[in-house]
Coordinates of C-alpha atoms in Angstrom, one line a residue:
Chain A
M1 CA -18.2 0.8 -3.5
D2 CA -18.1 4.5 -2.8
F3 CA -15.0 6.0 -4.3
N4 CA -15.8 9.5 -3.9
L5 CA -14.2 11.5 -1.4
T6 CA -15.9 13.6 0.8
S7 CA -16.7 17.5 -0.2
E8 CA -14.1 18.4 2.6
Q9 CA -11.5 15.7 1.4
E10 CA -11.8 17.4 -1.9
L11 CA -11.1 20.9 -0.7
L12 CA -8.7 19.5 2.1
R13 CA -7.1 18.3 -1.8
N14 CA -7.3 21.3 -4.2
S15 CA -6.3 23.6 -0.7
V16 CA -3.3 21.8 0.1
R17 CA -1.9 21.4 -3.4
E18 CA -2.3 25.1 -4.1
F19 CA -0.5 25.9 -0.8
A20 CA 2.2 23.2 -1.7
E21 CA 2.7 25.1 -5.5
G22 CA 2.6 28.5 -4.2
E23 CA 4.4 28.0 -0.6
I24 CA 6.9 25.3 -1.1
A25 CA 7.7 24.8 -4.3
P26 CA 9.8 28.1 -5.1
K27 CA 11.5 26.6 -1.9
V28 CA 12.8 23.4 -1.7
E29 CA 15.3 23.6 -4.3
E30 CA 17.5 26.7 -2.1
L31 CA 16.5 24.3 0.7
D32 CA 17.4 21.1 -0.6
R33 CA 20.8 22.4 -1.3
R34 CA 21.3 24.0 1.5
E35 CA 20.2 21.1 4.0
E36 CA 18.1 23.8 5.7
F37 CA 15.4 22.4 7.7
S38 CA 12.8 25.9 7.0
Y39 CA 11.3 27.2 10.2
D40 CA 9.3 29.7 8.1
L41 CA 7.3 26.8 6.3
T42 CA 6.6 25.2 9.4
K43 CA 5.3 28.1 10.9
K44 CA 2.8 28.5 7.9
M45 CA 2.1 24.9 7.4
G46 CA 0.8 25.1 10.9
E47 CA -1.1 28.3 10.5
M48 CA -2.8 26.0 7.9
G49 CA -3.7 23.4 10.5
F50 CA -1.0 20.3 8.8
F51 CA -0.4 19.5 12.8
G52 CA -2.4 17.6 14.6
I53 CA -5.5 16.9 11.6
T54 CA -6.5 13.8 13.5
V55 CA -6.9 14.9 17.2
D56 CA -9.9 16.6 18.6
P57 CA -10.1 20.5 18.5
K58 CA -10.4 20.4 22.2
Y59 CA -6.5 19.9 22.2
G60 CA -6.0 22.2 19.4
G61 CA -6.3 19.8 16.7
Q62 CA -8.4 19.8 13.3
G63 CA -10.9 16.5 13.9
M64 CA -10.7 15.2 10.7
D65 CA -10.5 11.5 9.5
H66 CA -7.5 9.9 8.6
L67 CA -7.9 9.6 4.9
S68 CA -8.1 13.3 4.8
Y69 CA -4.3 12.8 6.8
I70 CA -3.2 10.5 4.3
I71 CA -4.9 13.2 1.1
L72 CA -2.8 15.9 3.4
V73 CA 0.9 14.1 2.8
E74 CA 0.3 12.9 -0.4
E75 CA 0.0 16.3 -2.0
L76 CA 2.6 18.0 0.0
A77 CA 5.1 14.8 -1.3
R78 CA 3.7 15.1 -4.6
I79 CA 6.1 18.9 -4.6
D80 CA 8.5 17.9 -1.5
G81 CA 9.6 14.8 0.3
S82 CA 11.2 17.0 2.8
Q83 CA 8.7 18.9 4.4
A84 CA 5.9 15.8 4.2
A85 CA 8.4 14.1 6.1
T86 CA 8.3 17.3 8.5
V87 CA 4.7 16.7 8.9
A88 CA 3.9 13.0 8.7
A89 CA 6.5 12.5 11.7
E90 CA 4.9 15.2 13.6
N91 CA 1.7 13.9 13.2
S92 CA 2.5 10.0 13.3
L93 CA 4.9 9.9 16.1
G94 CA 5.2 13.3 17.7
I95 CA 1.9 14.2 18.2
G96 CA 0.5 10.4 17.6
P97 CA 1.5 8.3 21.0
I98 CA 0.8 11.4 23.0
Y99 CA -3.1 12.0 21.7
K100 CA -3.4 8.2 21.9
F101 CA -1.6 7.0 25.0
G102 CA -1.2 10.3 26.9
N103 CA -3.2 10.8 30.0
E104 CA -5.3 14.2 30.4
K105 CA -3.1 16.1 32.3
Q106 CA 0.1 15.3 29.3
K107 CA -2.5 16.0 26.4
K108 CA -3.4 19.4 27.8
K109 CA 0.1 20.3 28.3
Y110 CA 1.3 19.4 25.2
L111 CA -1.0 19.3 22.6
P112 CA -1.6 22.6 21.6
D113 CA 1.9 23.7 21.1
L114 CA 2.3 21.1 18.8
C115 CA -0.9 20.8 16.7
S116 CA -0.4 24.5 15.7
G117 CA 3.1 24.0 14.7
K118 CA 4.8 26.2 17.4
K119 CA 6.5 23.5 18.7
L120 CA 7.7 20.0 17.5
W121 CA 8.2 16.6 19.1
G122 CA 10.0 13.8 18.3
F123 CA 9.6 10.5 18.8
G124 CA 12.7 8.0 20.2
L125 CA 12.6 4.7 19.4
T126 CA 15.7 3.6 16.8
E127 CA 19.2 3.5 18.2
P128 CA 22.5 2.9 16.8
E129 CA 22.4 -0.5 17.5
A130 CA 18.4 -1.1 17.6
G131 CA 16.8 -0.5 14.4
S132 CA 14.9 -3.4 12.5
D133 CA 15.2 -5.1 16.4
A134 CA 13.5 -2.1 18.1
A135 CA 13.4 -4.1 21.3
A136 CA 17.1 -4.4 21.3
T137 CA 16.8 -1.1 23.0
K138 CA 20.1 0.2 25.4
T139 CA 18.8 3.1 26.7
T140 CA 17.7 2.4 30.1
A141 CA 15.7 4.3 32.3
E142 CA 15.8 3.8 36.3
F143 CA 13.4 4.7 39.1
K144 CA 15.2 6.7 41.7
N145 CA 13.9 8.3 44.6
G146 CA 10.6 9.2 43.1
K147 CA 12.3 10.1 39.6
W148 CA 13.2 8.5 36.0
V149 CA 17.0 8.7 35.3
I150 CA 17.6 8.0 31.6
N151 CA 20.7 6.8 30.5
G152 CA 21.5 5.8 26.1
S153 CA 20.7 7.7 23.5
K154 CA 18.8 8.0 19.9
I155 CA 19.5 8.2 16.2
F156 CA 17.0 9.2 12.9
I157 CA 14.8 10.9 15.0
T158 CA 12.6 13.5 12.3
N159 CA 12.0 16.9 14.2
G160 CA 14.2 15.9 17.0
A161 CA 16.7 18.9 17.1
T162 CA 15.1 22.1 15.7
E163 CA 14.9 25.1 17.7
I164 CA 11.6 24.6 18.2
T165 CA 11.5 20.9 19.3
A166 CA 10.0 20.4 22.4
G167 CA 10.7 17.2 23.3
A168 CA 10.7 13.6 22.7
T169 CA 8.7 10.4 23.9
V170 CA 11.6 8.3 24.5
Q171 CA 11.6 4.7 24.6
A172 CA 13.7 2.9 27.1
A173 CA 13.7 -0.1 29.4
T174 CA 13.0 0.1 32.7
G175 CA 13.6 -3.4 34.8
K176 CA 12.6 -7.0 33.4
R177 CA 9.4 -8.7 33.0
S178 CA 8.9 -11.7 35.1
D179 CA 9.5 -13.8 32.0
G180 CA 12.8 -12.7 31.3
R181 CA 12.1 -9.9 28.5
K182 CA 12.7 -6.7 28.5
E183 CA 10.6 -4.3 30.3
L184 CA 9.7 -1.4 28.0
S185 CA 8.4 2.4 28.7
C186 CA 8.0 5.4 27.1
I187 CA 8.8 8.5 28.7
L188 CA 8.0 12.2 28.0
V189 CA 11.5 14.2 27.8
E190 CA 10.9 17.9 27.6
A191 CA 14.1 19.8 25.9
G192 CA 16.5 21.7 28.0
V193 CA 16.5 19.2 30.7
K194 CA 20.2 18.7 32.1
G195 CA 22.2 15.9 30.5
F196 CA 19.7 15.7 27.5
T197 CA 21.3 16.8 24.4
K198 CA 20.3 17.0 20.5
R199 CA 22.4 17.2 17.2
A200 CA 21.1 17.5 14.4
M201 CA 22.3 14.9 12.0
K202 CA 24.0 16.6 8.5
N203 CA 25.1 15.6 5.2
K204 CA 22.3 13.4 4.4
M205 CA 21.2 11.7 0.6
V206 CA 17.3 12.3 1.4
W207 CA 15.4 14.3 3.2
R208 CA 17.9 17.0 2.8
S209 CA 15.4 19.9 4.8
S210 CA 14.0 18.2 7.1
N211 CA 14.7 18.1 10.6
T212 CA 17.3 14.2 12.0
A213 CA 18.4 14.2 15.3
E214 CA 20.5 11.8 17.5
L215 CA 19.5 12.5 21.0
Y216 CA 21.7 11.8 23.7
F217 CA 20.6 11.3 27.2
D218 CA 23.5 11.5 30.7
N219 CA 21.7 10.8 33.3
V220 CA 18.6 12.6 32.5
E221 CA 16.2 12.9 35.2
V222 CA 12.5 13.2 34.5
P223 CA 9.6 12.9 37.1
E224 CA 7.4 10.5 37.5
D225 CA 5.1 11.6 35.9
H226 CA 6.2 12.0 32.2
I227 CA 5.5 8.5 31.4
L228 CA 2.9 7.7 28.6
G229 CA 0.5 5.2 30.0
N230 CA 1.7 2.7 32.1
R231 CA 5.3 0.9 32.7
D232 CA 5.9 -1.9 30.2
E233 CA 3.5 -0.6 27.5
G234 CA 6.6 0.9 26.0
F235 CA 6.4 -2.0 23.0
H236 CA 3.0 -2.0 22.2
Q237 CA 2.9 1.7 22.4
M238 CA 5.6 1.8 19.6
L239 CA 3.9 -0.9 17.4
D240 CA 0.2 0.7 17.6
T241 CA 2.3 3.8 16.6
L242 CA 4.5 2.0 13.5
D243 CA 1.0 1.2 12.3
S244 CA -0.4 4.2 11.6
G245 CA 3.1 5.8 10.8
R246 CA 3.3 3.5 7.8
L247 CA 0.1 5.2 6.6
S248 CA 2.0 8.4 6.2
I249 CA 5.2 6.9 4.7
A250 CA 2.9 5.3 2.1
A251 CA 1.6 8.5 1.4
M252 CA 4.7 9.7 0.8
G253 CA 5.5 7.2 -1.5
L254 CA 2.3 7.8 -3.5
G255 CA 2.7 11.1 -3.6
G256 CA 6.3 11.0 -4.5
A257 CA 5.3 8.7 -7.4
Q258 CA 2.9 11.1 -8.6
G259 CA 4.9 14.1 -8.4
A260 CA 7.7 11.8 -10.0
F261 CA 5.4 11.0 -13.3
E262 CA 4.2 14.3 -13.6
L263 CA 7.6 15.3 -14.3
G264 CA 8.6 12.6 -16.2
M265 CA 5.4 12.9 -18.5
K266 CA 6.0 16.8 -18.7
Y267 CA 9.3 16.2 -20.3
A268 CA 8.5 13.5 -22.2
K269 CA 6.6 15.8 -24.2
E270 CA 8.7 18.6 -24.6
R271 CA 11.5 16.6 -25.1
K272 CA 12.0 16.1 -29.7
Q273 CA 14.2 13.4 -30.3
F274 CA 14.3 12.4 -34.4
G275 CA 11.9 15.0 -34.8
K276 CA 9.3 13.8 -32.6
P277 CA 8.4 14.2 -28.6
I278 CA 9.6 11.0 -26.6
S279 CA 6.6 10.3 -25.4
T280 CA 5.3 9.2 -28.3
Y281 CA 8.0 6.5 -28.7
Q282 CA 6.4 3.1 -27.4
A283 CA 9.3 2.2 -25.1
N284 CA 8.3 5.7 -23.6
A285 CA 4.7 5.6 -23.9
F286 CA 4.4 2.4 -22.4
K287 CA 6.5 3.2 -19.3
L288 CA 4.2 6.1 -18.6
A289 CA 1.3 3.6 -19.3
D290 CA 3.3 1.2 -15.9
C291 CA 3.8 4.0 -13.9
A292 CA -0.1 5.5 -14.0
T293 CA -0.9 2.3 -13.7
E294 CA 0.7 1.2 -10.5
I295 CA -0.2 4.6 -9.0
E296 CA -3.9 4.2 -9.2
A297 CA -3.0 0.6 -7.5
A298 CA -1.0 2.5 -4.6
R299 CA -3.5 4.9 -4.4
I300 CA -6.6 2.7 -3.9
L301 CA -4.6 0.1 -1.5
L302 CA -3.7 2.8 0.6
Y303 CA -7.3 4.4 0.9
K304 CA -8.5 1.1 1.8
A305 CA -6.1 0.7 4.5
C306 CA -7.1 4.2 5.1
W307 CA -10.3 3.6 5.5
L308 CA -10.4 0.1 7.5
K309 CA -8.7 2.8 10.1
D310 CA -11.3 5.0 10.0
Q311 CA -14.0 2.4 10.6
D312 CA -11.7 1.1 13.4
K313 CA -11.4 -2.3 12.0
P314 CA -7.9 -4.2 11.4
Y315 CA -5.4 -2.4 9.2
S316 CA -1.7 -3.6 10.5
K317 CA -1.8 -6.0 7.7
E318 CA -3.0 -3.5 4.7
A319 CA -1.2 -0.6 6.4
A320 CA 2.3 -2.9 5.9
M321 CA 1.1 -3.8 2.2
A322 CA 0.3 0.0 1.6
K323 CA 3.8 1.3 2.9
L324 CA 5.6 -1.8 1.3
Y325 CA 3.8 -1.3 -2.1
C326 CA 3.8 2.6 -2.6
S327 CA 7.2 2.9 -1.8
E328 CA 8.4 0.7 -4.3
V329 CA 5.7 1.8 -6.7
M330 CA 7.6 5.3 -6.0
Y331 CA 10.9 3.4 -6.9
R332 CA 10.0 2.5 -10.3
V333 CA 8.1 5.6 -11.1
V334 CA 10.9 7.9 -10.2
N335 CA 13.8 5.5 -11.8
H336 CA 11.5 5.9 -15.4
A337 CA 10.9 9.5 -14.6
V338 CA 14.8 9.8 -14.4
Q339 CA 15.3 7.6 -17.5
L340 CA 12.9 9.8 -19.5
H341 CA 15.0 12.9 -18.4
G342 CA 17.9 11.6 -19.8
G343 CA 21.3 13.2 -18.6
Y344 CA 19.1 16.1 -17.6
G345 CA 17.8 13.7 -14.8
L346 CA 21.0 13.8 -13.4
M347 CA 21.5 17.3 -12.8
Q348 CA 20.2 19.2 -9.9
E349 CA 18.6 21.8 -11.9
Y350 CA 15.7 19.1 -13.1
K351 CA 13.8 18.2 -10.0
I352 CA 13.5 14.6 -10.4
E353 CA 17.5 14.2 -9.2
R354 CA 15.6 15.3 -5.7
F355 CA 12.9 12.7 -6.1
Y356 CA 15.3 9.9 -7.0
R357 CA 16.9 10.6 -3.6
D358 CA 14.1 11.1 -1.4
Q359 CA 13.0 8.2 -2.3
K360 CA 15.0 5.4 -0.7
L361 CA 14.5 6.4 2.4
L362 CA 10.7 5.3 1.9
E363 CA 11.9 1.3 1.9
I364 CA 14.1 1.9 4.8
G365 CA 12.6 4.4 7.7
E366 CA 9.5 2.9 9.9
G367 CA 10.3 -0.2 8.8
T368 CA 12.2 -1.7 6.1
S369 CA 10.7 -3.6 3.2
E370 CA 11.8 -6.9 4.5
I371 CA 10.3 -5.7 7.9
Q372 CA 7.1 -4.9 5.8
R373 CA 7.2 -8.8 4.2
I374 CA 7.7 -9.8 7.5
V375 CA 4.6 -8.3 9.1
I376 CA 2.8 -8.9 6.0
S377 CA 3.5 -13.2 5.5
R378 CA 3.3 -13.9 9.8
A379 CA -0.6 -11.5 8.8
I380 CA -1.1 -14.2 6.0
G381 CA -0.3 -17.2 8.0
C382 CA 3.2 -18.1 6.5
Y383 CA 4.4 -19.6 9.6
D384 CA 1.4 -21.1 11.3
V385 CA 2.2 -24.8 10.6
Chain B
M1 CA -21.5 45.1 7.3
K2 CA -23.5 43.4 5.2
I3 CA -20.6 42.1 2.8
G4 CA -21.8 40.2 -0.6
V5 CA -19.6 38.8 -2.9
L6 CA -20.4 37.0 -6.5
L7 CA -19.0 33.8 -7.2
K8 CA -19.0 32.1 -10.8
Q9 CA -17.8 28.2 -11.1
V10 CA -15.5 28.1 -14.3
P11 CA -13.8 24.9 -15.9
D12 CA -10.0 25.4 -14.4
T13 CA -7.8 27.2 -17.1
E14 CA -5.4 24.0 -17.6
T15 CA -8.6 22.0 -18.4
K16 CA -8.5 20.9 -22.2
I17 CA -11.9 22.1 -23.6
K18 CA -14.2 19.6 -25.7
I19 CA -17.1 20.7 -27.9
R20 CA -20.5 19.1 -27.5
A21 CA -21.4 17.1 -30.5
D22 CA -24.4 19.5 -30.8
G23 CA -22.1 22.6 -30.9
K24 CA -24.0 24.5 -28.2
G25 CA -21.6 23.9 -25.3
V26 CA -18.5 22.0 -23.8
E27 CA -18.6 18.7 -22.6
E28 CA -18.5 18.8 -18.5
G29 CA -17.5 15.0 -17.7
E30 CA -13.7 15.5 -17.3
I31 CA -13.8 19.5 -16.4
K32 CA -11.9 20.1 -13.1
W33 CA -14.1 23.0 -11.7
V34 CA -12.3 25.8 -9.8
I35 CA -13.9 29.1 -8.4
N36 CA -13.2 31.9 -11.1
P37 CA -10.0 33.3 -10.4
Y38 CA -10.9 37.2 -10.1
D39 CA -13.3 35.9 -7.8
E40 CA -11.0 34.6 -5.5
Y41 CA -9.7 38.2 -5.4
A42 CA -13.4 39.5 -4.4
V43 CA -13.7 36.9 -1.7
E44 CA -9.8 37.9 -0.1
E45 CA -11.1 41.6 0.0
A46 CA -14.6 41.1 1.2
L47 CA -12.7 39.0 3.9
R48 CA -10.3 41.6 4.6
L49 CA -13.1 44.1 4.9
K50 CA -14.9 41.8 7.5
E51 CA -11.9 41.5 9.5
K52 CA -11.4 45.5 9.7
A53 CA -15.1 46.6 9.5
G54 CA -16.6 43.1 11.0
G55 CA -20.0 42.3 9.4
E56 CA -20.9 39.1 7.3
V57 CA -19.2 38.0 3.9
V58 CA -22.4 36.3 1.9
I59 CA -21.5 34.4 -1.4
V60 CA -24.0 34.2 -3.7
S61 CA -23.4 31.9 -6.8
A62 CA -26.0 31.2 -9.8
G63 CA -25.2 27.7 -11.2
P64 CA -25.7 23.9 -11.0
A65 CA -25.9 22.0 -7.9
R66 CA -21.7 21.3 -8.7
A67 CA -21.6 25.5 -8.0
T68 CA -22.1 24.3 -4.2
E69 CA -18.5 23.2 -4.0
A70 CA -17.7 26.7 -5.0
I71 CA -19.5 28.2 -2.7
R72 CA -18.0 25.6 0.0
Q73 CA -14.2 26.6 -0.4
A74 CA -15.3 30.3 0.2
L75 CA -16.7 29.2 3.1
A76 CA -13.7 27.3 3.8
M77 CA -11.6 30.4 3.1
G78 CA -13.9 32.3 5.9
A79 CA -16.9 33.5 4.4
D80 CA -19.8 33.1 6.5
R81 CA -23.0 32.1 4.2
G82 CA -23.6 31.1 1.0
I83 CA -27.0 31.3 -1.7
R84 CA -27.0 29.0 -4.3
I85 CA -29.3 30.4 -7.1
D86 CA -30.0 27.1 -8.6
T87 CA -30.0 27.3 -12.4
T88 CA -31.1 23.7 -13.6
G89 CA -33.2 24.1 -17.2
I90 CA -32.9 27.9 -17.1
E91 CA -31.1 29.6 -19.9
Q92 CA -28.1 31.4 -18.9
D93 CA -26.9 34.6 -20.6
P94 CA -25.2 37.6 -18.9
Y95 CA -28.4 39.5 -18.8
T96 CA -30.3 36.5 -17.1
T97 CA -27.2 36.1 -14.4
A98 CA -27.4 39.5 -13.3
V99 CA -31.4 39.6 -13.1
M100 CA -31.1 36.7 -10.4
L101 CA -27.9 38.0 -8.6
A102 CA -29.5 41.3 -8.1
G103 CA -32.3 39.6 -7.2
A104 CA -30.9 37.9 -4.5
A105 CA -29.0 40.7 -3.2
K106 CA -31.8 42.6 -3.2
N107 CA -33.5 40.2 -0.4
E108 CA -30.4 40.6 1.2
S109 CA -29.2 43.9 1.6
F110 CA -25.9 44.4 0.9
E111 CA -23.9 47.4 1.5
I112 CA -21.1 46.7 -1.0
I113 CA -20.3 43.8 -3.8
F114 CA -17.3 42.2 -4.6
A115 CA -16.7 40.4 -7.9
G116 CA -14.3 39.0 -9.9
K117 CA -13.7 42.2 -13.0
Q118 CA -15.2 38.9 -15.4
A119 CA -15.0 35.2 -15.8
V120 CA -12.6 33.1 -17.2
D121 CA -14.5 30.5 -19.7
D122 CA -16.6 33.1 -21.3
D123 CA -15.0 36.4 -20.7
C124 CA -17.6 38.4 -20.9
A125 CA -17.1 41.0 -18.1
Q126 CA -20.9 41.7 -18.3
V127 CA -22.7 40.3 -14.9
L128 CA -21.3 42.9 -12.6
I129 CA -22.3 45.7 -14.5
G130 CA -25.9 44.3 -15.3
V131 CA -26.4 43.5 -11.6
A132 CA -25.5 47.3 -10.3
E133 CA -27.4 48.5 -13.2
K134 CA -30.2 46.4 -12.0
L135 CA -29.7 47.4 -8.2
G136 CA -29.4 51.3 -8.8
W137 CA -26.0 51.1 -7.7
P138 CA -22.4 52.7 -9.4
H139 CA -20.3 49.7 -9.7
V140 CA -15.9 50.7 -10.5
T141 CA -14.2 48.0 -12.4
P142 CA -11.5 46.6 -12.7
V143 CA -9.8 47.7 -9.0
E144 CA -6.5 47.3 -7.7
K145 CA -6.6 48.7 -5.0
F146 CA -9.0 49.3 -2.6
A147 CA -9.6 51.3 0.9
L148 CA -13.2 52.2 2.8
S149 CA -13.1 55.4 5.4
G150 CA -16.6 55.2 6.6
K151 CA -19.4 55.0 4.1
T152 CA -16.8 56.4 1.3
A153 CA -14.9 53.8 -1.3
T154 CA -11.6 54.7 -2.7
L155 CA -10.9 52.6 -5.6
Q156 CA -7.6 52.6 -7.8
R157 CA -8.5 51.4 -12.0
P158 CA -5.5 51.0 -14.1
V159 CA -5.9 53.2 -17.4
A160 CA -3.9 52.6 -20.6
G161 CA -0.1 53.7 -20.6
G162 CA 0.0 52.9 -16.9
T163 CA -1.7 55.8 -15.4
K164 CA -4.0 55.1 -12.6
E165 CA -7.1 56.4 -11.8
M166 CA -8.7 56.9 -8.3
I167 CA -12.2 57.0 -7.9
E168 CA -14.1 58.0 -4.7
A169 CA -17.6 56.1 -4.5
D170 CA -20.2 56.2 -1.5
L171 CA -21.7 52.9 -0.6
P172 CA -23.2 50.6 -1.9
V173 CA -21.2 50.2 -4.5
V174 CA -20.3 47.0 -6.9
V175 CA -16.3 46.6 -6.7
G176 CA -14.6 44.6 -10.0
C177 CA -11.6 43.2 -8.8
E178 CA -8.4 43.0 -10.2
K179 CA -5.7 40.8 -10.5
G180 CA -2.7 42.5 -8.0
L181 CA -5.9 43.6 -5.8
N182 CA -4.5 41.1 -3.1
E183 CA -3.4 37.7 -2.4
P184 CA -6.1 35.5 -2.0
R185 CA -5.5 33.3 1.3
Y186 CA -5.4 29.2 1.1
A187 CA -8.6 27.2 2.9
S188 CA -7.3 26.4 6.1
L189 CA -7.8 22.9 7.5
P190 CA -9.9 24.5 10.4
G191 CA -11.5 26.8 7.7
I192 CA -12.9 23.7 5.8
M193 CA -14.1 21.8 8.7
K194 CA -15.8 24.8 9.9
A195 CA -17.4 25.3 6.6
K196 CA -18.9 22.1 7.0
S197 CA -21.4 23.7 9.5
K198 CA -22.3 27.0 7.3
P199 CA -25.3 27.4 6.1
V200 CA -25.6 27.3 1.8
A201 CA -29.0 28.7 0.9
E202 CA -31.0 27.3 -1.9
L203 CA -32.9 29.5 -4.5
K204 CA -35.2 29.4 -7.2
A205 CA -34.1 30.8 -10.3
S206 CA -37.6 30.9 -12.0
E207 CA -38.2 33.0 -8.7
L208 CA -35.8 35.7 -9.4
L209 CA -36.4 35.8 -13.0
G210 CA -39.7 36.4 -13.2
T211 CA -40.7 37.0 -16.8
E212 CA -36.8 38.0 -18.0
R213 CA -35.4 35.8 -20.6
A214 CA -32.1 35.6 -21.7
R215 CA -31.4 37.8 -24.0
I216 CA -28.4 36.3 -26.3
N217 CA -28.5 32.9 -28.3
V218 CA -25.7 31.0 -28.6
T219 CA -25.5 29.4 -31.7
K220 CA -22.1 27.5 -32.0
Y221 CA -19.1 27.3 -30.2
S222 CA -16.0 25.8 -32.0
L223 CA -12.2 25.5 -31.1
P224 CA -9.7 28.0 -32.5
P225 CA -8.1 26.7 -35.1
E226 CA -4.7 25.0 -34.6
R227 CA -1.9 27.2 -35.4
R228 CA 0.3 26.0 -38.3
A229 CA 4.1 25.5 -38.2
G230 CA 6.0 28.7 -38.7
K231 CA 8.2 29.1 -42.1
I232 CA 11.9 30.0 -42.0
I233 CA 13.1 31.6 -44.9
P234 CA 16.8 30.5 -46.0
G235 CA 19.1 33.0 -47.8
E236 CA 21.2 36.1 -48.0
P237 CA 19.3 38.6 -45.4
E238 CA 18.7 40.6 -48.5
A239 CA 17.1 37.9 -50.6
A240 CA 15.1 36.3 -47.5
A241 CA 13.8 39.9 -47.2
A242 CA 12.6 40.2 -50.4
E243 CA 10.8 36.2 -50.1
L244 CA 9.3 37.8 -47.1
V245 CA 7.6 40.6 -48.6
R246 CA 6.7 38.0 -51.4
L247 CA 4.8 35.9 -48.9
L248 CA 3.4 38.2 -47.2
R249 CA 1.9 39.9 -50.3
E250 CA 0.9 36.9 -52.5
E251 CA 0.4 34.1 -49.9
A252 CA -0.8 35.7 -46.2
K253 CA -2.2 38.6 -48.2
V254 CA -1.6 40.8 -45.9
I255 CA 0.0 43.6 -47.2

């Protein structure tokens, strides 16, 4: 077994860490407080090549492996969940489906601007009444006079309503299959088309400087060739996209746990009570030892899932395990880290409060922890009796 | 324009240094290695000059195999190629390092060389001066502003009391880079991928050194003594002041 990262992966980690500490860290508190999406940081992240990491350079991507992508998200999340979310959602959900399932014309049209970060793209799956039950989608696309006519709405769409959002991949029911189930297809809908409105969702508890949107479709007409891949492939495309997306949410859990651990550790070594740094009391030292151990285990689980993907081996089960475990590790770590901060941990002035809030999304987004347990329990054969 | 950059890989300043049991060096096991921060200004200034004047930026470093990582990072920032002088088994001091780097620079016929004003590990600040001497070039250090017009460089140095010294130097020249000269860029992801295919040549230290040998023999390293806790003198100002004077005189023996 070789646990060494390649020289490029090491360089990437160092460079992203320097960028996150130098460019993002000084701005996050203010952005979080104002619940503001930063176009400036998005532009800088685009210049750094943070979008389209695993995409072929001929479409403007960086041509890196999946583990490199995961290390990037991990390092961003160590500093700020919101910027990590912008990058993770864009790579996995915005760019990912177009790159994997789009035809040559669609890839050439959309990917260069998305990979440079000049434009963003949303992935419209979740609906007000279709969350974990993603196939319950009510949005419809009817084929009329050579065009798709879309009606319905989407919710919680990351990067869906920025000024630079160029559009969204929208899952819609396009008919009925012979087995009576809905025929689901994904359609590329460009911003600015008549009847398509997007609205940023406000007053969030988490990821306050990332963009989360509601999308509305009122008789939106798009050309026939805007379908992604083929008709009736939507459900499969969505499952595949979520498998890959889970790795990036896991990376946010891992990076967030690492960041929270470092904050807790630093504070515990500085804070003195009863004449000694509180890190030297075993009650606290053991907490920190548990955190370090769990983070190490989480990292190995996630990196292994990435390795499987990079080797083109099945990784769906491991991705679900990594997503479940990393997000729950962050839950435990950040909980300990706030406890170590005592009263100060409850104040906005101390960064740990933001980590505490941002963590919660990870157990909900891109498949709740419960859904991950369904995926895993199916994969290990619990129901095959 | 052919631009050289002298680069040293040093322990990250946050690394906790441990002295080796024989006292002749530091334990390298847990050290995180980075580009000497002042050398990053040198890389950046070289890249900016290349962007204006065209040409090539070549990174030269004398060190063991791990130094290649630091060279790769500079290549990922945008430098064109690297040269590592393999120093395995060589007694390295500022003198031999300068001889080796100057030897490599001579082969390359650089028109200008940028280097950090000093390395943050041993803080000798000798190497760039030695390289200039061996090449027969002038050097200016520490430099906080740099401009080139034709073959003449205008350089600004800080002098005591906030005064600035402006110097003109005809190329070739060795420039010692100071903090504030520029803001070094981050290595971008495309930069990292491009660096993969950029060449790093290896030279043998013994061939560049010939009969030259180190002139400094380090006998022992030791960590600074731990700072003792301060003392608070209680009481009324007059009595406390008297006590302070007594302690400075009798205990600390400084007055």
